[in-house]
mmCIF file of N, CA and C and ligand atoms in Angstrom:
data_model
loop_
_atom_site.group_PDB
_atom_site.id
_atom_site.type_symbol
_atom_site.label_atom_id
_atom_site.label_comp_id
_atom_site.label_asym_id
_atom_site.label_seq_id
_atom_site.Cartn_x
_atom_site.Cartn_y
_atom_site.Cartn_z
ATOM 1 N N MET V 1 0.854 -0.560 -0.252
ATOM 2 C CA MET V 1 0.155 -0.071 -0.158
ATOM 3 C C MET V 1 0.475 1.217 -0.153
ATOM 4 N N ASN V 2 0.245 2.186 -1.137
ATOM 5 C CA ASN V 2 1.511 3.294 -1.202
ATOM 6 C C ASN V 2 1.187 4.441 -0.117
ATOM 7 N N GLU V 3 2.291 5.228 0.832
ATOM 8 C CA GLU V 3 2.407 5.866 1.870
ATOM 9 C C GLU V 3 1.431 6.789 1.281
ATOM 10 N N LEU V 4 0.337 8.302 1.615
ATOM 11 C CA LEU V 4 0.400 9.478 1.897
ATOM 12 C C LEU V 4 1.136 10.263 1.553
ATOM 13 N N SER V 5 1.304 11.009 0.886
ATOM 14 C CA SER V 5 2.343 11.921 0.835
ATOM 15 C C SER V 5 2.083 13.543 2.128
ATOM 16 N N TRP V 6 3.028 14.463 2.318
ATOM 17 C CA TRP V 6 2.261 14.677 3.353
ATOM 18 C C TRP V 6 1.412 15.340 2.696
ATOM 19 N N ALA V 7 1.298 15.939 1.538
ATOM 20 C CA ALA V 7 0.532 17.280 1.140
ATOM 21 C C ALA V 7 -1.128 16.514 0.391
ATOM 22 N N ALA V 8 -0.808 15.105 0.109
ATOM 23 C CA ALA V 8 -2.267 14.657 0.504
ATOM 24 C C ALA V 8 -2.713 14.468 1.597
ATOM 25 N N ILE V 9 -2.062 14.195 3.123
ATOM 26 C CA ILE V 9 -2.739 14.040 4.225
ATOM 27 C C ILE V 9 -3.328 14.491 4.644
ATOM 28 N N VAL V 10 -2.971 16.566 3.972
ATOM 29 C CA VAL V 10 -3.252 18.003 4.587
ATOM 30 C C VAL V 10 -4.546 18.105 3.942
ATOM 31 N N ARG V 11 -4.557 17.813 2.782
ATOM 32 C CA ARG V 11 -5.777 17.719 2.052
ATOM 33 C C ARG V 11 -6.871 16.532 2.242
ATOM 34 N N LEU V 12 -6.257 15.857 3.104
ATOM 35 C CA LEU V 12 -7.692 14.808 3.260
ATOM 36 C C LEU V 12 -7.378 15.739 5.001
ATOM 37 N N VAL V 13 -6.960 15.895 5.826
ATOM 38 C CA VAL V 13 -7.409 16.776 7.129
ATOM 39 C C VAL V 13 -8.496 17.427 7.264
ATOM 40 N N HIS V 14 -8.492 18.887 5.772
ATOM 41 C CA HIS V 14 -8.946 19.729 5.836
ATOM 42 C C HIS V 14 -10.443 19.063 5.517
ATOM 43 N N GLU V 15 -10.453 18.045 4.298
ATOM 44 C CA GLU V 15 -11.727 17.522 4.147
ATOM 45 C C GLU V 15 -12.389 16.647 4.804
ATOM 46 N N ARG V 16 -12.046 16.240 5.845
ATOM 47 C CA ARG V 16 -13.162 15.147 6.689
ATOM 48 C C ARG V 16 -13.391 15.812 7.440
ATOM 49 N N ALA V 17 -12.571 17.794 7.728
ATOM 50 C CA ALA V 17 -12.566 18.280 9.164
ATOM 51 C C ALA V 17 -13.641 19.474 8.149
ATOM 52 N N ARG V 18 -13.873 19.733 6.493
ATOM 53 C CA ARG V 18 -15.061 20.185 6.206
ATOM 54 C C ARG V 18 -14.398 21.855 6.567
ATOM 55 N N ASN V 19 -12.903 21.827 6.500
ATOM 56 C CA ASN V 19 -12.717 23.128 7.057
ATOM 57 C C ASN V 19 -12.945 24.163 8.114
ATOM 58 N N CYS V 20 -12.849 22.969 8.939
ATOM 59 C CA CYS V 20 -14.177 24.120 10.183
ATOM 60 C C CYS V 20 -12.073 23.044 12.204
ATOM 61 N N CYS V 21 -12.497 23.646 13.058
ATOM 62 C CA CYS V 21 -11.277 23.563 13.800
ATOM 63 C C CYS V 21 -11.938 22.199 14.439
ATOM 64 N N GLU V 22 -11.639 21.304 14.592
ATOM 65 C CA GLU V 22 -12.613 20.236 15.214
ATOM 66 C C GLU V 22 -12.910 20.308 17.153
ATOM 67 N N TYR V 23 -12.151 21.273 17.683
ATOM 68 C CA TYR V 23 -12.181 21.541 18.301
ATOM 69 C C TYR V 23 -13.456 22.266 18.460
ATOM 70 N N CYS V 24 -13.400 23.408 18.783
ATOM 71 C CA CYS V 24 -14.250 24.644 18.564
ATOM 72 C C CYS V 24 -15.129 24.956 17.411
ATOM 73 N N GLN V 25 -14.536 23.778 16.358
ATOM 74 C CA GLN V 25 -15.687 23.719 15.276
ATOM 75 C C GLN V 25 -15.476 25.469 14.472
ATOM 76 N N THR V 26 -15.039 26.059 14.411
ATOM 77 C CA THR V 26 -14.955 27.324 14.017
ATOM 78 C C THR V 26 -14.117 27.701 12.382
ATOM 79 N N SER V 27 -15.044 27.907 11.912
ATOM 80 C CA SER V 27 -14.370 27.759 10.399
ATOM 81 C C SER V 27 -13.440 28.289 9.770
ATOM 82 N N ARG V 28 -12.379 27.503 9.093
ATOM 83 C CA ARG V 28 -11.696 28.834 8.572
ATOM 84 C C ARG V 28 -12.146 29.998 7.520
ATOM 85 N N ASP V 29 -13.861 29.473 6.796
ATOM 86 C CA ASP V 29 -13.829 30.945 6.071
ATOM 87 C C ASP V 29 -14.134 31.595 7.078
ATOM 88 N N MET V 30 -14.948 31.747 8.022
ATOM 89 C CA MET V 30 -14.852 33.064 8.824
ATOM 90 C C MET V 30 -13.808 33.173 9.098
ATOM 91 N N ILE V 31 -13.366 32.984 9.621
ATOM 92 C CA ILE V 31 -11.460 33.850 10.354
ATOM 93 C C ILE V 31 -11.050 34.104 9.292
ATOM 94 N N GLY V 32 -10.763 33.614 8.195
ATOM 95 C CA GLY V 32 -10.241 33.813 6.934
ATOM 96 C C GLY V 32 -8.642 33.754 7.264
ATOM 97 N N GLN V 33 -8.505 32.164 7.736
ATOM 98 C CA GLN V 33 -6.653 32.901 8.481
ATOM 99 C C GLN V 33 -6.390 30.662 8.200
ATOM 100 N N ALA V 34 -5.443 30.364 7.939
ATOM 101 C CA ALA V 34 -5.582 28.858 8.006
ATOM 102 C C ALA V 34 -5.703 28.099 9.102
ATOM 103 N N LEU V 35 -5.926 26.808 8.907
ATOM 104 C CA LEU V 35 -5.697 26.037 10.055
ATOM 105 C C LEU V 35 -4.585 25.117 10.353
ATOM 106 N N HIS V 36 -4.759 24.748 10.967
ATOM 107 C CA HIS V 36 -3.541 23.760 11.336
ATOM 108 C C HIS V 36 -3.605 22.355 11.089
ATOM 109 N N VAL V 37 -3.507 21.826 10.507
ATOM 110 C CA VAL V 37 -3.220 20.363 11.104
ATOM 111 C C VAL V 37 -2.762 19.164 12.407
ATOM 112 N N GLU V 38 -2.762 19.120 13.430
ATOM 113 C CA GLU V 38 -2.904 19.454 14.654
ATOM 114 C C GLU V 38 -3.020 17.720 15.039
ATOM 115 N N HIS V 39 -1.386 17.497 15.733
ATOM 116 C CA HIS V 39 -1.103 15.821 16.306
ATOM 117 C C HIS V 39 -2.125 16.018 17.571
ATOM 118 N N ILE V 40 -3.211 15.407 17.603
ATOM 119 C CA ILE V 40 -4.322 15.094 18.717
ATOM 120 C C ILE V 40 -2.525 14.446 19.695
ATOM 121 N N ASP V 41 -2.232 13.514 19.210
ATOM 122 C CA ASP V 41 -1.397 12.859 20.256
ATOM 123 C C ASP V 41 0.140 13.067 19.862
ATOM 124 N N PRO V 42 0.965 14.376 20.449
ATOM 125 C CA PRO V 42 2.269 15.036 19.987
ATOM 126 C C PRO V 42 2.825 13.760 19.713
ATOM 127 N N HIS V 43 3.173 12.290 20.178
ATOM 128 C CA HIS V 43 3.750 11.171 20.236
ATOM 129 C C HIS V 43 3.477 9.755 19.173
ATOM 130 N N GLY V 44 2.000 10.336 18.555
ATOM 131 C CA GLY V 44 1.242 9.744 18.024
ATOM 132 C C GLY V 44 2.204 9.789 16.420
ATOM 133 N N GLY V 45 2.548 10.673 15.651
ATOM 134 C CA GLY V 45 3.299 10.487 13.963
ATOM 135 C C GLY V 45 2.402 10.749 13.309
ATOM 136 N N ASP V 46 2.797 10.807 11.681
ATOM 137 C CA ASP V 46 1.999 11.396 10.742
ATOM 138 C C ASP V 46 0.908 10.788 10.853
ATOM 139 N N ALA V 47 -0.096 10.023 11.026
ATOM 140 C CA ALA V 47 -0.791 8.976 10.901
ATOM 141 C C ALA V 47 -2.341 9.431 10.303
ATOM 142 N N PRO V 48 -2.885 9.851 9.368
ATOM 143 C CA PRO V 48 -4.304 10.674 9.147
ATOM 144 C C PRO V 48 -5.399 10.164 10.917
ATOM 145 N N GLU V 49 -5.216 9.062 11.421
ATOM 146 C CA GLU V 49 -5.631 8.844 12.853
ATOM 147 C C GLU V 49 -5.478 9.675 13.781
ATOM 148 N N ASN V 50 -4.152 10.126 13.796
ATOM 149 C CA ASN V 50 -3.274 11.457 14.416
ATOM 150 C C ASN V 50 -4.235 12.585 14.625
ATOM 151 N N LEU V 51 -4.644 12.687 13.625
ATOM 152 C CA LEU V 51 -4.118 14.360 13.058
ATOM 153 C C LEU V 51 -5.868 14.935 12.915
ATOM 154 N N CYS V 52 -5.604 15.913 13.187
ATOM 155 C CA CYS V 52 -7.722 16.412 12.803
ATOM 156 C C CYS V 52 -6.986 17.986 12.995
ATOM 157 N N LEU V 53 -8.248 18.774 12.290
ATOM 158 C CA LEU V 53 -7.612 20.335 12.064
ATOM 159 C C LEU V 53 -8.126 21.087 13.308
ATOM 160 N N ALA V 54 -6.959 22.395 13.867
ATOM 161 C CA ALA V 54 -7.666 23.128 14.848
ATOM 162 C C ALA V 54 -6.761 24.613 14.114
ATOM 163 N N CYS V 55 -7.890 25.303 14.556
ATOM 164 C CA CYS V 55 -7.454 26.700 14.601
ATOM 165 C C CYS V 55 -6.214 27.268 15.594
ATOM 166 N N PRO V 56 -5.988 28.056 15.136
ATOM 167 C CA PRO V 56 -4.795 28.939 15.840
ATOM 168 C C PRO V 56 -4.888 28.722 17.253
ATOM 169 N N SER V 57 -6.363 28.984 17.869
ATOM 170 C CA SER V 57 -5.846 29.703 18.816
ATOM 171 C C SER V 57 -6.298 27.681 19.202
ATOM 172 N N CYS V 58 -6.725 27.049 19.285
ATOM 173 C CA CYS V 58 -6.950 25.647 20.822
ATOM 174 C C CYS V 58 -5.433 24.486 20.168
ATOM 175 N N ASN V 59 -5.380 24.930 18.524
ATOM 176 C CA ASN V 59 -4.095 24.744 18.659
ATOM 177 C C ASN V 59 -2.846 24.601 19.532
ATOM 178 N N LEU V 60 -2.890 25.812 19.673
ATOM 179 C CA LEU V 60 -1.498 27.143 20.881
ATOM 180 C C LEU V 60 -1.779 26.665 21.488
ATOM 181 N N SER V 61 -3.416 26.811 22.107
ATOM 182 C CA SER V 61 -3.949 26.573 24.093
ATOM 183 C C SER V 61 -4.191 25.015 24.386
ATOM 184 N N LYS V 62 -3.650 24.280 23.249
ATOM 185 C CA LYS V 62 -3.719 22.441 23.230
ATOM 186 C C LYS V 62 -1.730 22.534 23.484
ATOM 187 N N ALA V 63 -0.755 22.788 22.075
ATOM 188 C CA ALA V 63 0.257 22.766 22.760
ATOM 189 C C ALA V 63 0.545 21.142 22.961
ATOM 190 N N THR V 64 1.005 20.457 23.798
ATOM 191 C CA THR V 64 1.952 19.424 23.678
ATOM 192 C C THR V 64 0.478 18.059 24.580
ATOM 193 N N SER V 65 -0.347 18.807 25.242
ATOM 194 C CA SER V 65 -0.830 18.266 26.182
ATOM 195 C C SER V 65 -1.845 17.370 25.296
ATOM 196 N N ILE V 66 -2.204 16.091 26.370
ATOM 197 C CA ILE V 66 -3.324 15.414 25.829
ATOM 198 C C ILE V 66 -3.824 15.335 26.831
ATOM 199 N N ALA V 67 -4.680 15.324 28.156
ATOM 200 C CA ALA V 67 -4.977 15.180 29.590
ATOM 201 C C ALA V 67 -5.097 16.505 29.507
ATOM 202 N N ALA V 68 -5.391 17.294 31.243
ATOM 203 C CA ALA V 68 -6.504 17.887 31.669
ATOM 204 C C ALA V 68 -7.472 18.024 32.499
ATOM 205 N N ARG V 69 -7.246 18.944 33.832
ATOM 206 C CA ARG V 69 -8.003 18.549 33.943
ATOM 207 C C ARG V 69 -9.612 18.988 34.581
ATOM 208 N N ASP V 70 -10.610 18.175 34.446
ATOM 209 C CA ASP V 70 -12.037 19.212 34.570
ATOM 210 C C ASP V 70 -12.471 19.983 35.734
ATOM 211 N N PRO V 71 -13.124 20.941 35.242
ATOM 212 C CA PRO V 71 -13.109 21.939 36.512
ATOM 213 C C PRO V 71 -13.493 21.570 37.608
ATOM 214 N N LEU V 72 -14.278 21.150 36.610
ATOM 215 C CA LEU V 72 -15.776 20.365 38.032
ATOM 216 C C LEU V 72 -15.693 19.118 38.974
ATOM 217 N N THR V 73 -14.642 17.963 38.683
ATOM 218 C CA THR V 73 -14.588 16.843 39.189
ATOM 219 C C THR V 73 -13.773 17.304 39.912
ATOM 220 N N ARG V 74 -12.317 18.314 39.137
ATOM 221 C CA ARG V 74 -10.946 18.137 39.767
ATOM 222 C C ARG V 74 -9.366 16.550 39.522
ATOM 223 N N ALA V 75 -10.496 16.177 38.613
ATOM 224 C CA ALA V 75 -10.003 14.420 38.160
ATOM 225 C C ALA V 75 -9.221 14.766 36.793
ATOM 226 N N THR V 76 -8.015 14.563 35.943
ATOM 227 C CA THR V 76 -7.309 14.744 34.453
ATOM 228 C C THR V 76 -7.726 13.842 33.990
ATOM 229 N N VAL V 77 -8.622 13.725 33.170
ATOM 230 C CA VAL V 77 -9.455 13.293 31.708
ATOM 231 C C VAL V 77 -8.428 13.168 30.766
ATOM 232 N N PRO V 78 -8.552 12.206 30.160
ATOM 233 C CA PRO V 78 -7.698 12.755 27.903
ATOM 234 C C PRO V 78 -9.036 13.829 27.554
ATOM 235 N N LEU V 79 -8.134 15.008 26.943
ATOM 236 C CA LEU V 79 -8.837 15.934 25.911
ATOM 237 C C LEU V 79 -9.500 14.932 25.041
ATOM 238 N N PHE V 80 -9.919 16.009 24.495
ATOM 239 C CA PHE V 80 -11.827 15.476 23.642
ATOM 240 C C PHE V 80 -10.726 14.959 22.289
ATOM 241 N N HIS V 81 -11.080 13.369 21.400
ATOM 242 C CA HIS V 81 -10.299 12.793 20.288
ATOM 243 C C HIS V 81 -11.208 13.551 19.435
ATOM 244 N N PRO V 82 -10.671 14.194 18.387
ATOM 245 C CA PRO V 82 -11.381 14.584 17.283
ATOM 246 C C PRO V 82 -11.786 12.985 16.620
ATOM 247 N N ARG V 83 -10.891 12.174 16.369
ATOM 248 C CA ARG V 83 -10.658 10.842 15.100
ATOM 249 C C ARG V 83 -12.052 9.391 16.456
ATOM 250 N N THR V 84 -11.725 9.500 17.802
ATOM 251 C CA THR V 84 -12.270 8.557 18.097
ATOM 252 C C THR V 84 -13.745 8.767 19.146
ATOM 253 N N GLN V 85 -13.823 10.231 19.274
ATOM 254 C CA GLN V 85 -15.354 11.207 19.829
ATOM 255 C C GLN V 85 -15.627 11.694 18.829
ATOM 256 N N ARG V 86 -17.303 11.843 19.189
ATOM 257 C CA ARG V 86 -18.250 12.816 18.656
ATOM 258 C C ARG V 86 -18.221 14.078 19.431
ATOM 259 N N TRP V 87 -18.400 15.203 18.493
ATOM 260 C CA TRP V 87 -18.595 16.123 19.376
ATOM 261 C C TRP V 87 -19.656 16.610 19.614
ATOM 262 N N GLN V 88 -20.835 15.855 19.358
ATOM 263 C CA GLN V 88 -22.008 16.604 19.905
ATOM 264 C C GLN V 88 -21.902 15.493 21.494
ATOM 265 N N ASP V 89 -21.036 15.080 21.752
ATOM 266 C CA ASP V 89 -21.310 13.516 22.579
ATOM 267 C C ASP V 89 -21.046 14.616 23.715
ATOM 268 N N HIS V 90 -20.249 15.738 23.649
ATOM 269 C CA HIS V 90 -18.588 15.628 24.676
ATOM 270 C C HIS V 90 -19.264 17.504 25.171
ATOM 271 N N PHE V 91 -19.795 18.016 23.590
ATOM 272 C CA PHE V 91 -19.960 20.141 24.099
ATOM 273 C C PHE V 91 -21.213 20.437 23.234
ATOM 274 N N LEU V 92 -21.574 21.430 24.000
ATOM 275 C CA LEU V 92 -23.265 21.693 23.006
ATOM 276 C C LEU V 92 -22.532 23.292 23.464
ATOM 277 N N TRP V 93 -24.026 23.688 22.381
ATOM 278 C CA TRP V 93 -24.096 25.046 22.406
ATOM 279 C C TRP V 93 -25.274 25.874 22.791
ATOM 280 N N ILE V 94 -23.860 27.104 24.102
ATOM 281 C CA ILE V 94 -25.013 27.471 25.143
ATOM 282 C C ILE V 94 -24.676 28.718 24.662
ATOM 283 N N GLU V 95 -25.999 29.848 25.641
ATOM 284 C CA GLU V 95 -26.009 31.268 25.012
ATOM 285 C C GLU V 95 -26.156 31.580 23.324
ATOM 286 N N ASN V 96 -26.681 31.059 23.113
ATOM 287 C CA ASN V 96 -27.232 31.603 21.154
ATOM 288 C C ASN V 96 -26.193 31.293 19.945
ATOM 289 N N GLY V 97 -25.451 30.120 20.276
ATOM 290 C CA GLY V 97 -24.073 29.865 19.722
ATOM 291 C C GLY V 97 -22.709 30.748 20.109
ATOM 292 N N GLY V 98 -23.369 31.313 21.132
ATOM 293 C CA GLY V 98 -22.076 31.920 21.511
ATOM 294 C C GLY V 98 -21.335 30.907 22.878
ATOM 295 N N ARG V 99 -21.463 30.483 23.422
ATOM 296 C CA ARG V 99 -20.580 29.781 24.330
ATOM 297 C C ARG V 99 -20.279 28.092 23.742
ATOM 298 N N VAL V 100 -19.123 27.319 23.975
ATOM 299 C CA VAL V 100 -18.727 25.710 24.116
ATOM 300 C C VAL V 100 -19.195 25.864 25.696
ATOM 301 N N GLN V 101 -20.223 24.594 25.895
ATOM 302 C CA GLN V 101 -20.377 23.862 27.350
ATOM 303 C C GLN V 101 -19.494 22.372 27.369
ATOM 304 N N GLY V 102 -19.193 21.825 28.105
ATOM 305 C CA GLY V 102 -18.486 20.535 27.946
ATOM 306 C C GLY V 102 -19.653 19.984 28.783
ATOM 307 N N VAL V 103 -19.954 18.675 27.933
ATOM 308 C CA VAL V 103 -21.095 18.633 29.166
ATOM 309 C C VAL V 103 -20.501 17.165 29.869
ATOM 310 N N THR V 104 -19.512 16.410 29.327
ATOM 311 C CA THR V 104 -18.587 15.544 30.438
ATOM 312 C C THR V 104 -17.355 15.404 31.456
ATOM 313 N N PRO V 105 -16.551 15.422 31.488
ATOM 314 C CA PRO V 105 -15.547 15.559 32.017
ATOM 315 C C PRO V 105 -14.623 16.274 30.798
ATOM 316 N N ILE V 106 -14.551 15.271 29.642
ATOM 317 C CA ILE V 106 -13.052 15.370 28.716
ATOM 318 C C ILE V 106 -13.827 16.681 28.005
ATOM 319 N N GLY V 107 -15.115 17.006 27.972
ATOM 320 C CA GLY V 107 -15.719 18.270 27.334
ATOM 321 C C GLY V 107 -15.425 19.106 28.168
ATOM 322 N N ARG V 108 -15.373 19.378 28.980
ATOM 323 C CA ARG V 108 -15.513 20.144 30.239
ATOM 324 C C ARG V 108 -14.076 20.778 30.242
ATOM 325 N N ALA V 109 -13.021 19.141 30.311
ATOM 326 C CA ALA V 109 -11.928 20.024 30.927
ATOM 327 C C ALA V 109 -11.198 20.092 28.652
ATOM 328 N N THR V 110 -11.834 20.074 27.892
ATOM 329 C CA THR V 110 -10.887 20.427 27.203
ATOM 330 C C THR V 110 -11.432 21.870 26.851
ATOM 331 N N VAL V 111 -12.765 22.076 26.572
ATOM 332 C CA VAL V 111 -12.728 23.617 26.815
ATOM 333 C C VAL V 111 -11.939 24.609 27.778
ATOM 334 N N GLU V 112 -11.847 24.198 29.180
ATOM 335 C CA GLU V 112 -11.120 24.892 29.918
ATOM 336 C C GLU V 112 -9.936 24.591 29.342
ATOM 337 N N ARG V 113 -9.189 23.701 28.829
ATOM 338 C CA ARG V 113 -7.455 23.845 28.414
ATOM 339 C C ARG V 113 -7.242 25.139 27.313
ATOM 340 N N LEU V 114 -8.214 24.001 26.295
ATOM 341 C CA LEU V 114 -8.279 25.286 24.841
ATOM 342 C C LEU V 114 -8.618 26.207 25.407
ATOM 343 N N ARG V 115 -9.298 27.368 25.968
ATOM 344 C CA ARG V 115 -10.081 28.393 26.237
ATOM 345 C C ARG V 115 -10.392 28.658 24.931
ATOM 346 N N MET V 116 -11.408 28.029 24.792
ATOM 347 C CA MET V 116 -12.332 27.831 23.620
ATOM 348 C C MET V 116 -14.118 28.882 24.442
ATOM 349 N N ASN V 117 -13.834 29.450 24.978
ATOM 350 C CA ASN V 117 -14.966 30.423 25.752
ATOM 351 C C ASN V 117 -13.890 32.277 25.439
ATOM 352 N N GLN V 118 -12.484 32.156 25.097
ATOM 353 C CA GLN V 118 -12.266 33.361 25.235
ATOM 354 C C GLN V 118 -13.054 34.401 25.092
ATOM 355 N N ASP V 119 -13.308 35.618 25.672
ATOM 356 C CA ASP V 119 -13.799 36.823 25.282
ATOM 357 C C ASP V 119 -14.446 37.118 23.692
ATOM 358 N N ARG V 120 -13.012 36.857 22.668
ATOM 359 C CA ARG V 120 -13.126 38.100 21.758
ATOM 360 C C ARG V 120 -13.120 36.591 20.562
ATOM 361 N N LEU V 121 -13.867 35.334 21.041
ATOM 362 C CA LEU V 121 -14.206 34.071 20.364
ATOM 363 C C LEU V 121 -15.671 34.353 19.983
ATOM 364 N N VAL V 122 -15.973 34.894 22.442
ATOM 365 C CA VAL V 122 -17.853 34.811 21.920
ATOM 366 C C VAL V 122 -17.970 35.883 21.468
ATOM 367 N N VAL V 123 -17.000 37.442 21.058
ATOM 368 C CA VAL V 123 -17.698 37.852 20.075
ATOM 369 C C VAL V 123 -18.001 37.654 18.881
ATOM 370 N N ALA V 124 -16.702 37.031 18.680
ATOM 371 C CA ALA V 124 -17.160 36.612 16.889
ATOM 372 C C ALA V 124 -18.125 35.872 16.313
ATOM 373 N N ARG V 125 -18.022 34.839 18.043
ATOM 374 C CA ARG V 125 -19.154 33.771 17.536
ATOM 375 C C ARG V 125 -20.981 34.518 17.818
ATOM 376 N N ALA V 126 -20.566 36.254 17.725
ATOM 377 C CA ALA V 126 -21.952 36.254 17.991
ATOM 378 C C ALA V 126 -22.845 37.127 16.315
ATOM 379 N N LEU V 127 -21.354 37.854 15.912
ATOM 380 C CA LEU V 127 -20.985 37.979 15.168
ATOM 381 C C LEU V 127 -21.327 37.390 13.821
ATOM 382 N N TRP V 128 -21.292 36.197 13.808
ATOM 383 C CA TRP V 128 -21.954 34.570 12.440
ATOM 384 C C TRP V 128 -23.492 34.234 12.754
ATOM 385 N N VAL V 129 -23.580 34.754 14.232
ATOM 386 C CA VAL V 129 -25.277 33.945 14.626
ATOM 387 C C VAL V 129 -25.504 34.909 13.841
ATOM 388 N N LYS V 130 -24.974 36.247 13.767
ATOM 389 C CA LYS V 130 -26.026 36.779 12.847
ATOM 390 C C LYS V 130 -25.822 36.870 12.115
ATOM 391 N N ALA V 131 -25.032 36.530 11.151
ATOM 392 C CA ALA V 131 -24.812 36.316 9.490
ATOM 393 C C ALA V 131 -25.316 34.867 9.551
ATOM 394 N N ASN V 132 -25.980 34.251 10.028
ATOM 395 C CA ASN V 132 -26.228 32.893 9.736
ATOM 396 C C ASN V 132 -25.519 31.546 9.892
ATOM 397 N N CYS V 133 -24.405 32.087 10.233
ATOM 398 C CA CYS V 133 -23.292 30.666 9.242
ATOM 399 C C CYS V 133 -22.915 30.145 11.614
ATOM 400 N N HIS V 134 -23.515 30.050 12.266
ATOM 401 C CA HIS V 134 -22.911 29.536 13.586
ATOM 402 C C HIS V 134 -23.840 29.386 14.084
ATOM 403 N N PRO V 135 -24.060 28.236 15.098
ATOM 404 C CA PRO V 135 -23.304 27.598 15.143
ATOM 405 C C PRO V 135 -23.605 25.895 14.270
ATOM 406 N N PRO V 136 -22.739 25.478 13.912
ATOM 407 C CA PRO V 136 -23.009 24.199 12.503
ATOM 408 C C PRO V 136 -24.013 23.412 13.034
ATOM 409 N N LEU V 137 -24.229 22.379 12.103
ATOM 410 C CA LEU V 137 -25.688 21.794 12.105
ATOM 411 C C LEU V 137 -24.651 20.399 12.267
ATOM 412 N N PHE V 138 -24.902 19.219 12.521
ATOM 413 C CA PHE V 138 -24.444 17.970 12.764
ATOM 414 C C PHE V 138 -24.916 17.152 12.611
ATOM 415 N N GLU V 139 -24.854 16.064 11.881
ATOM 416 C CA GLU V 139 -25.712 15.209 11.415
ATOM 417 C C GLU V 139 -25.742 14.307 11.972
ATOM 418 N N ALA V 140 -26.856 13.748 12.440
ATOM 419 C CA ALA V 140 -27.930 12.975 13.772
ATOM 420 C C ALA V 140 -27.037 11.560 12.888
HETATM 421 ZN ZN1 ZN T 201 -11.257 26.097 17.648
#
């Protein structure tokens, strides 16, 4: 079996994520910034199963972490894994799409560690909601 070139992997990661951050769901088209191909496990290699698309804010906040503390239970739990878990099982939109709420220990820890509700993001999301571009819809 042929290995994919890095360019092919980058294309696959973007297509699979529909050009949206797989953590906070920010769309590349709305921010006009390149999204990052993120290593879910920083030591997990370049296989597509270890990669996801992340906005600069999530990627820089996550850095090399794979676990974080749930602010409710104080337990250290793994961060959300976009390849093996479904976003809607761990997060929901509140405040008319302005904020992401973690609904599981993994979701809460990921929201905190990735700083998914920074003020500037909440302000931007309010504009996206006005433009009918947010929050994204998920297939059932
Ligand atoms: Zn993000």
